[in-house]
Amino acid sequence: MAVALDRIRVGSAPDSWGVWFPDDPQQVPWQRFLDEVAEAGYSWIELGPYGYLPTDPARLKDEVSRRNLQVSAGTIFCGLHRGPSEWDSTWEQVSRVAALTQAMDAEHLVVIPSFWRDDKTAEILEPPELTTEQWGHLTRGMERLGREVKETYGLDIVVHPHADTHIDTEKHVERFLDSTDSGLVNLCLDTGHYAYCGGDSVKLIETYGERIGYLHLKQVDPEILADVVKNEIPFGPAVQRGVMCEPPAGVPELGPVLTAAQKLGVDLFAIVEQDMYPCEPDKPLPIAVRTRKFLRSCGA
């Protein structure tokens, strides 16, 4: 019998509907996303790319509430490892997203480090390894971001390790956590990205439990991943090959991850994301329905 995961609040996100950009002809209209995510049985969503969902708080609140949905978080990308010169442009973006997130009564801002290679063209934009000085910029910048987002908007930032960014592997994630203040910065553990980069989600939860502030539930196809790693394929093309797959076909097993998270004894969001950009418009809903059913079988 599955463990009752009564501290885990399950949701989904525009990402699971193939949405990566605010506006893109290959993506489903936002109305269809909202209709289908509710139909699939989810009650929590993320905002996705700023500008995909309506940015007027009153309108967005009306659209989500009449579908019995609530918002768990907004998302931003930032390159704070480049130093203090990045702050103003970062804060400008953060302000827009955080204000809308706050207006939707959410409590989290998911922060994704910027890519070191272009996820479409594979062009190398920066070295994949940070210098000691850049690590200092990154950690101090994230702490400042955590402090100012909390003071200004009342939100907690959760930093999302991500493929093709500087916070990706177990070594990099642990260095980041060991170098930052848990009172200011915690982690959005994405089980798929962490597995993609060779990490063990259950081990991370058991070792750094007090730093886990949020979860993204995702799986990778081990066979496709092996080819991606062997041929140094960038993340975007890897997604098009199907490296992120429908649970429970991939790794890590989500049942043990959710059980480990439940044992932390704190309330956590667990937001399903299956990267599928681009995808056929009729593909996401059946996957979302099956995935919600699977997570219920795990106790969530």
GROMACS .gro file of C-alpha atoms in nm:
model
  300
    1MET     CA    1   0.000   0.000   0.000
    2ALA     CA    2   0.133   0.345  -0.091
    3VAL     CA    3   0.241   0.582   0.186
    4ALA     CA    4  -0.001   0.872   0.232
    5LEU     CA    5   0.188   1.172   0.100
    6ASP     CA    6  -0.014   1.426   0.296
    7ARG     CA    7   0.263   1.689   0.297
    8ILE     CA    8   0.298   1.686  -0.084
    9ARG     CA    9   0.084   1.916  -0.300
   10VAL     CA   10   0.091   1.796  -0.660
   11GLY     CA   11   0.053   2.028  -0.960
   12SER     CA   12   0.158   2.072  -1.320
   13ALA     CA   13   0.296   2.350  -1.539
   14PRO     CA   14   0.284   2.496  -1.891
   15ASP     CA   15   0.608   2.307  -1.958
   16SER     CA   16   0.409   1.981  -1.962
   17TRP     CA   17   0.205   2.129  -2.248
   18GLY     CA   18   0.514   2.208  -2.456
   19VAL     CA   19   0.530   2.573  -2.348
   20TRP     CA   20   0.878   2.726  -2.330
   21PHE     CA   21   0.818   3.080  -2.455
   22PRO     CA   22   0.573   3.367  -2.386
   23ASP     CA   23   0.446   3.353  -2.743
   24ASP     CA   24   0.517   3.083  -2.998
   25PRO     CA   25   0.300   2.949  -3.282
   26GLN     CA   26   0.402   2.591  -3.194
   27GLN     CA   27   0.248   2.620  -2.845
   28VAL     CA   28  -0.110   2.564  -2.735
   29PRO     CA   29  -0.312   2.878  -2.646
   30TRP     CA   30  -0.308   2.955  -2.274
   31GLN     CA   31  -0.684   2.901  -2.244
   32ARG     CA   32  -0.643   2.545  -2.365
   33PHE     CA   33  -0.360   2.482  -2.119
   34LEU     CA   34  -0.572   2.601  -1.827
   35ASP     CA   35  -0.874   2.398  -1.940
   36GLU     CA   36  -0.672   2.082  -1.986
   37VAL     CA   37  -0.459   2.103  -1.673
   38ALA     CA   38  -0.782   2.128  -1.471
   39GLU     CA   39  -0.940   1.845  -1.671
   40ALA     CA   40  -0.637   1.625  -1.598
   41GLY     CA   41  -0.706   1.656  -1.226
   42TYR     CA   42  -0.452   1.911  -1.109
   43SER     CA   43  -0.536   2.200  -0.879
   44TRP     CA   44  -0.196   2.374  -0.871
   45ILE     CA   45  -0.002   2.532  -1.160
   46GLU     CA   46   0.306   2.745  -1.219
   47LEU     CA   47   0.294   3.062  -1.428
   48GLY     CA   48   0.539   2.939  -1.692
   49PRO     CA   49   0.720   3.195  -1.912
   50TYR     CA   50   0.614   3.547  -1.815
   51GLY     CA   51   0.359   3.665  -2.071
   52TYR     CA   52   0.223   3.324  -2.167
   53LEU     CA   53  -0.062   3.347  -1.916
   54PRO     CA   54  -0.236   3.685  -1.878
   55THR     CA   55  -0.017   3.928  -1.681
   56ASP     CA   56  -0.307   4.137  -1.549
   57PRO     CA   57  -0.354   3.999  -1.196
   58ALA     CA   58  -0.730   4.047  -1.182
   59ARG     CA   59  -0.785   3.871  -1.512
   60LEU     CA   60  -0.546   3.587  -1.431
   61LYS     CA   61  -0.701   3.536  -1.090
   62ASP     CA   62  -1.044   3.511  -1.252
   63GLU     CA   63  -0.921   3.266  -1.519
   64VAL     CA   64  -0.753   3.029  -1.273
   65SER     CA   65  -1.014   3.046  -0.997
   66ARG     CA   66  -1.307   2.963  -1.222
   67ARG     CA   67  -1.121   2.645  -1.319
   68ASN     CA   68  -1.054   2.570  -0.950
   69LEU     CA   69  -0.681   2.622  -0.998
   70GLN     CA   70  -0.423   2.796  -0.778
   71VAL     CA   71  -0.072   2.920  -0.857
   72SER     CA   72   0.226   2.772  -0.670
   73ALA     CA   73   0.515   2.974  -0.820
   74GLY     CA   74   0.655   3.199  -1.087
   75THR     CA   75   0.985   3.140  -1.270
   76ILE     CA   76   1.282   3.352  -1.375
   77PHE     CA   77   1.619   3.292  -1.543
   78CYS     CA   78   1.924   3.490  -1.433
   79GLY     CA   79   2.301   3.514  -1.484
   80LEU     CA   80   2.417   3.647  -1.147
   81HIS     CA   81   2.751   3.463  -1.180
   82ARG     CA   82   2.854   3.746  -1.414
   83GLY     CA   83   2.873   3.986  -1.122
   84PRO     CA   84   2.699   4.297  -0.984
   85SER     CA   85   2.655   4.444  -1.333
   86GLU     CA   86   2.378   4.184  -1.388
   87TRP     CA   87   2.172   4.300  -1.092
   88ASP     CA   88   1.964   4.578  -1.248
   89SER     CA   89   1.849   4.376  -1.550
   90THR     CA   90   1.783   4.075  -1.326
   91TRP     CA   91   1.577   4.278  -1.080
   92GLU     CA   92   1.374   4.433  -1.360
   93GLN     CA   93   1.268   4.084  -1.473
   94VAL     CA   94   1.222   3.959  -1.117
   95SER     CA   95   0.998   4.253  -1.028
   96ARG     CA   96   0.749   4.174  -1.304
   97VAL     CA   97   0.731   3.803  -1.229
   98ALA     CA   98   0.739   3.835  -0.850
   99ALA     CA   99   0.463   4.098  -0.844
  100LEU     CA  100   0.233   3.872  -1.047
  101THR     CA  101   0.330   3.568  -0.839
  102GLN     CA  102   0.254   3.759  -0.518
  103ALA     CA  103  -0.079   3.881  -0.658
  104MET     CA  104  -0.175   3.518  -0.720
  105ASP     CA  105  -0.112   3.437  -0.351
  106ALA     CA  106   0.178   3.207  -0.438
  107GLU     CA  107   0.480   3.186  -0.208
  108HIS     CA  108   0.769   3.072  -0.430
  109LEU     CA  109   0.986   3.210  -0.708
  110VAL     CA  110   1.174   2.940  -0.902
  111VAL     CA  111   1.514   3.074  -1.012
  112ILE     CA  112   1.695   2.901  -1.299
  113PRO     CA  113   2.060   2.989  -1.374
  114SER     CA  114   2.127   3.105  -1.730
  115PHE     CA  115   2.243   2.851  -1.990
  116TRP     CA  116   2.612   2.825  -2.078
  117ARG     CA  117   2.521   2.699  -2.425
  118ASP     CA  118   2.233   2.790  -2.649
  119ASP     CA  119   1.958   2.530  -2.609
  120LYS     CA  120   1.860   2.561  -2.975
  121THR     CA  121   2.183   2.615  -3.170
  122ALA     CA  122   2.427   2.443  -2.927
  123GLU     CA  123   2.655   2.747  -2.953
  124ILE     CA  124   2.885   2.764  -2.651
  125LEU     CA  125   2.804   3.096  -2.483
  126GLU     CA  126   3.030   3.066  -2.178
  127PRO     CA  127   3.264   2.807  -2.024
  128PRO     CA  128   3.067   2.531  -1.849
  129GLU     CA  129   3.280   2.567  -1.534
  130LEU     CA  130   3.273   2.883  -1.324
  131THR     CA  131   3.586   3.043  -1.184
  132THR     CA  132   3.621   3.088  -0.808
  133GLU     CA  133   3.534   3.455  -0.854
  134GLN     CA  134   3.221   3.367  -1.054
  135TRP     CA  135   3.110   3.119  -0.786
  136GLY     CA  136   3.136   3.405  -0.538
  137HIS     CA  137   2.926   3.630  -0.762
  138LEU     CA  138   2.668   3.352  -0.804
  139THR     CA  139   2.627   3.266  -0.437
  140ARG     CA  140   2.631   3.626  -0.308
  141GLY     CA  141   2.397   3.731  -0.590
  142MET     CA  142   2.147   3.455  -0.510
  143GLU     CA  143   2.157   3.542  -0.141
  144ARG     CA  144   2.089   3.908  -0.224
  145LEU     CA  145   1.808   3.800  -0.455
  146GLY     CA  146   1.658   3.581  -0.182
  147ARG     CA  147   1.674   3.863   0.073
  148GLU     CA  148   1.527   4.131  -0.154
  149VAL     CA  149   1.253   3.910  -0.303
  150LYS     CA  150   1.145   3.815   0.051
  151GLU     CA  151   1.152   4.174   0.177
  152THR     CA  152   0.976   4.322  -0.128
  153TYR     CA  153   0.733   4.049  -0.233
  154GLY     CA  154   0.715   3.804   0.058
  155LEU     CA  155   0.827   3.516  -0.166
  156ASP     CA  156   1.087   3.245  -0.104
  157ILE     CA  157   1.332   3.182  -0.387
  158VAL     CA  158   1.411   2.821  -0.477
  159VAL     CA  159   1.706   2.771  -0.712
  160HIS     CA  160   1.652   2.510  -0.983
  161PRO     CA  161   1.953   2.298  -1.090
  162HIS     CA  162   1.920   2.263  -1.466
  163ALA     CA  163   2.100   2.089  -1.752
  164ASP     CA  164   2.346   2.310  -1.944
  165THR     CA  165   2.368   2.561  -1.658
  166HIS     CA  166   2.639   2.606  -1.395
  167ILE     CA  167   2.426   2.443  -1.122
  168ASP     CA  168   2.369   2.097  -1.264
  169THR     CA  169   2.573   1.804  -1.130
  170GLU     CA  170   2.585   1.670  -0.775
  171LYS     CA  171   2.923   1.840  -0.726
  172HIS     CA  172   2.793   2.179  -0.840
  173VAL     CA  173   2.465   2.151  -0.647
  174GLU     CA  174   2.644   2.060  -0.325
  175ARG     CA  175   2.896   2.341  -0.373
  176PHE     CA  176   2.611   2.586  -0.423
  177LEU     CA  177   2.424   2.467  -0.114
  178ASP     CA  178   2.737   2.464   0.102
  179SER     CA  179   2.814   2.822  -0.005
  180THR     CA  180   2.471   2.978   0.057
  181ASP     CA  181   2.260   3.068   0.360
  182SER     CA  182   1.957   2.844   0.408
  183GLY     CA  183   1.770   3.139   0.551
  184LEU     CA  184   1.791   3.314   0.213
  185VAL     CA  185   1.820   3.047  -0.058
  186ASN     CA  186   1.687   2.696  -0.092
  187LEU     CA  187   1.648   2.444  -0.374
  188CYS     CA  188   1.388   2.350  -0.629
  189LEU     CA  189   1.494   1.991  -0.687
  190ASP     CA  190   1.401   1.886  -1.041
  191THR     CA  191   1.427   1.509  -1.038
  192GLY     CA  192   1.465   1.487  -1.416
  193HIS     CA  193   1.736   1.750  -1.455
  194TYR     CA  194   1.925   1.609  -1.159
  195ALA     CA  195   1.916   1.258  -1.309
  196TYR     CA  196   2.007   1.404  -1.651
  197CYS     CA  197   2.322   1.542  -1.487
  198GLY     CA  198   2.404   1.220  -1.299
  199GLY     CA  199   2.259   1.306  -0.956
  200ASP     CA  200   2.059   1.093  -0.711
  201SER     CA  201   1.746   1.278  -0.593
  202VAL     CA  202   1.673   1.053  -0.295
  203LYS     CA  203   2.031   1.091  -0.171
  204LEU     CA  204   2.011   1.470  -0.208
  205ILE     CA  205   1.682   1.485  -0.015
  206GLU     CA  206   1.823   1.265   0.260
  207THR     CA  207   2.150   1.461   0.281
  208TYR     CA  208   2.029   1.820   0.234
  209GLY     CA  209   1.668   1.782   0.344
  210GLU     CA  210   1.648   2.122   0.515
  211ARG     CA  211   1.744   2.287   0.184
  212ILE     CA  212   1.470   2.124  -0.026
  213GLY     CA  213   1.203   2.391  -0.064
  214TYR     CA  214   1.017   2.273  -0.374
  215LEU     CA  215   1.008   1.980  -0.618
  216HIS     CA  216   0.970   1.938  -0.993
  217LEU     CA  217   0.873   1.582  -1.083
  218LYS     CA  218   1.027   1.462  -1.406
  219GLN     CA  219   1.190   1.151  -1.550
  220VAL     CA  220   1.456   1.084  -1.811
  221ASP     CA  221   1.480   0.797  -2.058
  222PRO     CA  222   1.812   0.626  -1.967
  223GLU     CA  223   1.882   0.501  -2.320
  224ILE     CA  224   1.826   0.838  -2.484
  225LEU     CA  225   2.024   1.006  -2.206
  226ALA     CA  226   2.322   0.776  -2.265
  227ASP     CA  227   2.328   0.885  -2.630
  228VAL     CA  228   2.287   1.252  -2.532
  229VAL     CA  229   2.583   1.232  -2.295
  230LYS     CA  230   2.798   1.033  -2.537
  231ASN     CA  231   2.742   1.279  -2.821
  232GLU     CA  232   2.737   1.596  -2.604
  233ILE     CA  233   2.393   1.691  -2.733
  234PRO     CA  234   2.255   2.018  -2.591
  235PHE     CA  235   1.942   2.022  -2.383
  236GLY     CA  236   1.699   2.158  -2.646
  237PRO     CA  237   1.774   1.891  -2.910
  238ALA     CA  238   1.783   1.628  -2.633
  239VAL     CA  239   1.426   1.720  -2.541
  240GLN     CA  240   1.321   1.686  -2.904
  241ARG     CA  241   1.465   1.332  -2.897
  242GLY     CA  242   1.238   1.253  -2.602
  243VAL     CA  243   1.500   1.248  -2.324
  244MET     CA  244   1.233   1.361  -2.076
  245CYS     CA  245   0.976   1.085  -2.074
  246GLU     CA  246   0.637   1.000  -1.931
  247PRO     CA  247   0.638   0.845  -1.582
  248PRO     CA  248   0.686   0.571  -1.480
  249ALA     CA  249   0.893   0.477  -1.788
  250GLY     CA  250   1.215   0.654  -1.687
  251VAL     CA  251   1.442   0.741  -1.395
  252PRO     CA  252   1.444   0.825  -1.112
  253GLU     CA  253   1.160   0.623  -0.965
  254LEU     CA  254   0.921   0.887  -0.834
  255GLY     CA  255   0.770   0.680  -0.553
  256PRO     CA  256   1.092   0.671  -0.345
  257VAL     CA  257   1.155   1.042  -0.418
  258LEU     CA  258   0.810   1.136  -0.290
  259THR     CA  259   0.845   0.911   0.014
  260ALA     CA  260   1.182   1.069   0.101
  261ALA     CA  261   1.026   1.415   0.061
  262GLN     CA  262   0.729   1.321   0.281
  263LYS     CA  263   0.971   1.213   0.556
  264LEU     CA  264   1.107   1.569   0.575
  265GLY     CA  265   0.787   1.658   0.759
  266VAL     CA  266   0.727   1.986   0.577
  267ASP     CA  267   0.471   2.094   0.319
  268LEU     CA  268   0.617   2.077  -0.031
  269PHE     CA  269   0.490   2.144  -0.379
  270ALA     CA  270   0.567   1.871  -0.633
  271ILE     CA  271   0.503   2.013  -0.978
  272VAL     CA  272   0.499   1.776  -1.274
  273GLU     CA  273   0.703   1.891  -1.571
  274GLN     CA  274   0.763   1.682  -1.879
  275ASP     CA  275   0.972   1.889  -2.121
  276MET     CA  276   0.814   1.845  -2.463
  277TYR     CA  277   0.899   2.144  -2.677
  278PRO     CA  278   0.774   2.143  -2.944
  279CYS     CA  279   0.488   1.894  -2.931
  280GLU     CA  280   0.163   1.820  -3.109
  281PRO     CA  281  -0.127   2.004  -2.942
  282ASP     CA  282  -0.326   1.687  -2.871
  283LYS     CA  283  -0.034   1.507  -2.704
  284PRO     CA  284  -0.015   1.667  -2.355
  285LEU     CA  285  -0.362   1.603  -2.210
  286PRO     CA  286  -0.362   1.221  -2.226
  287ILE     CA  287  -0.010   1.215  -2.078
  288ALA     CA  288  -0.120   1.453  -1.801
  289VAL     CA  289  -0.421   1.235  -1.716
  290ARG     CA  290  -0.207   0.919  -1.702
  291THR     CA  291   0.064   1.092  -1.497
  292ARG     CA  292  -0.188   1.223  -1.243
  293LYS     CA  293  -0.330   0.871  -1.211
  294PHE     CA  294   0.020   0.730  -1.163
  295LEU     CA  295   0.103   0.983  -0.891
  296ARG     CA  296  -0.219   0.893  -0.711
  297SER     CA  297  -0.102   0.532  -0.716
  298CYS     CA  298   0.215   0.652  -0.537
  299GLY     CA  299  -0.001   0.815  -0.269
  300ALA     CA  300   0.016   1.174  -0.394
   0.00000   0.00000   0.00000
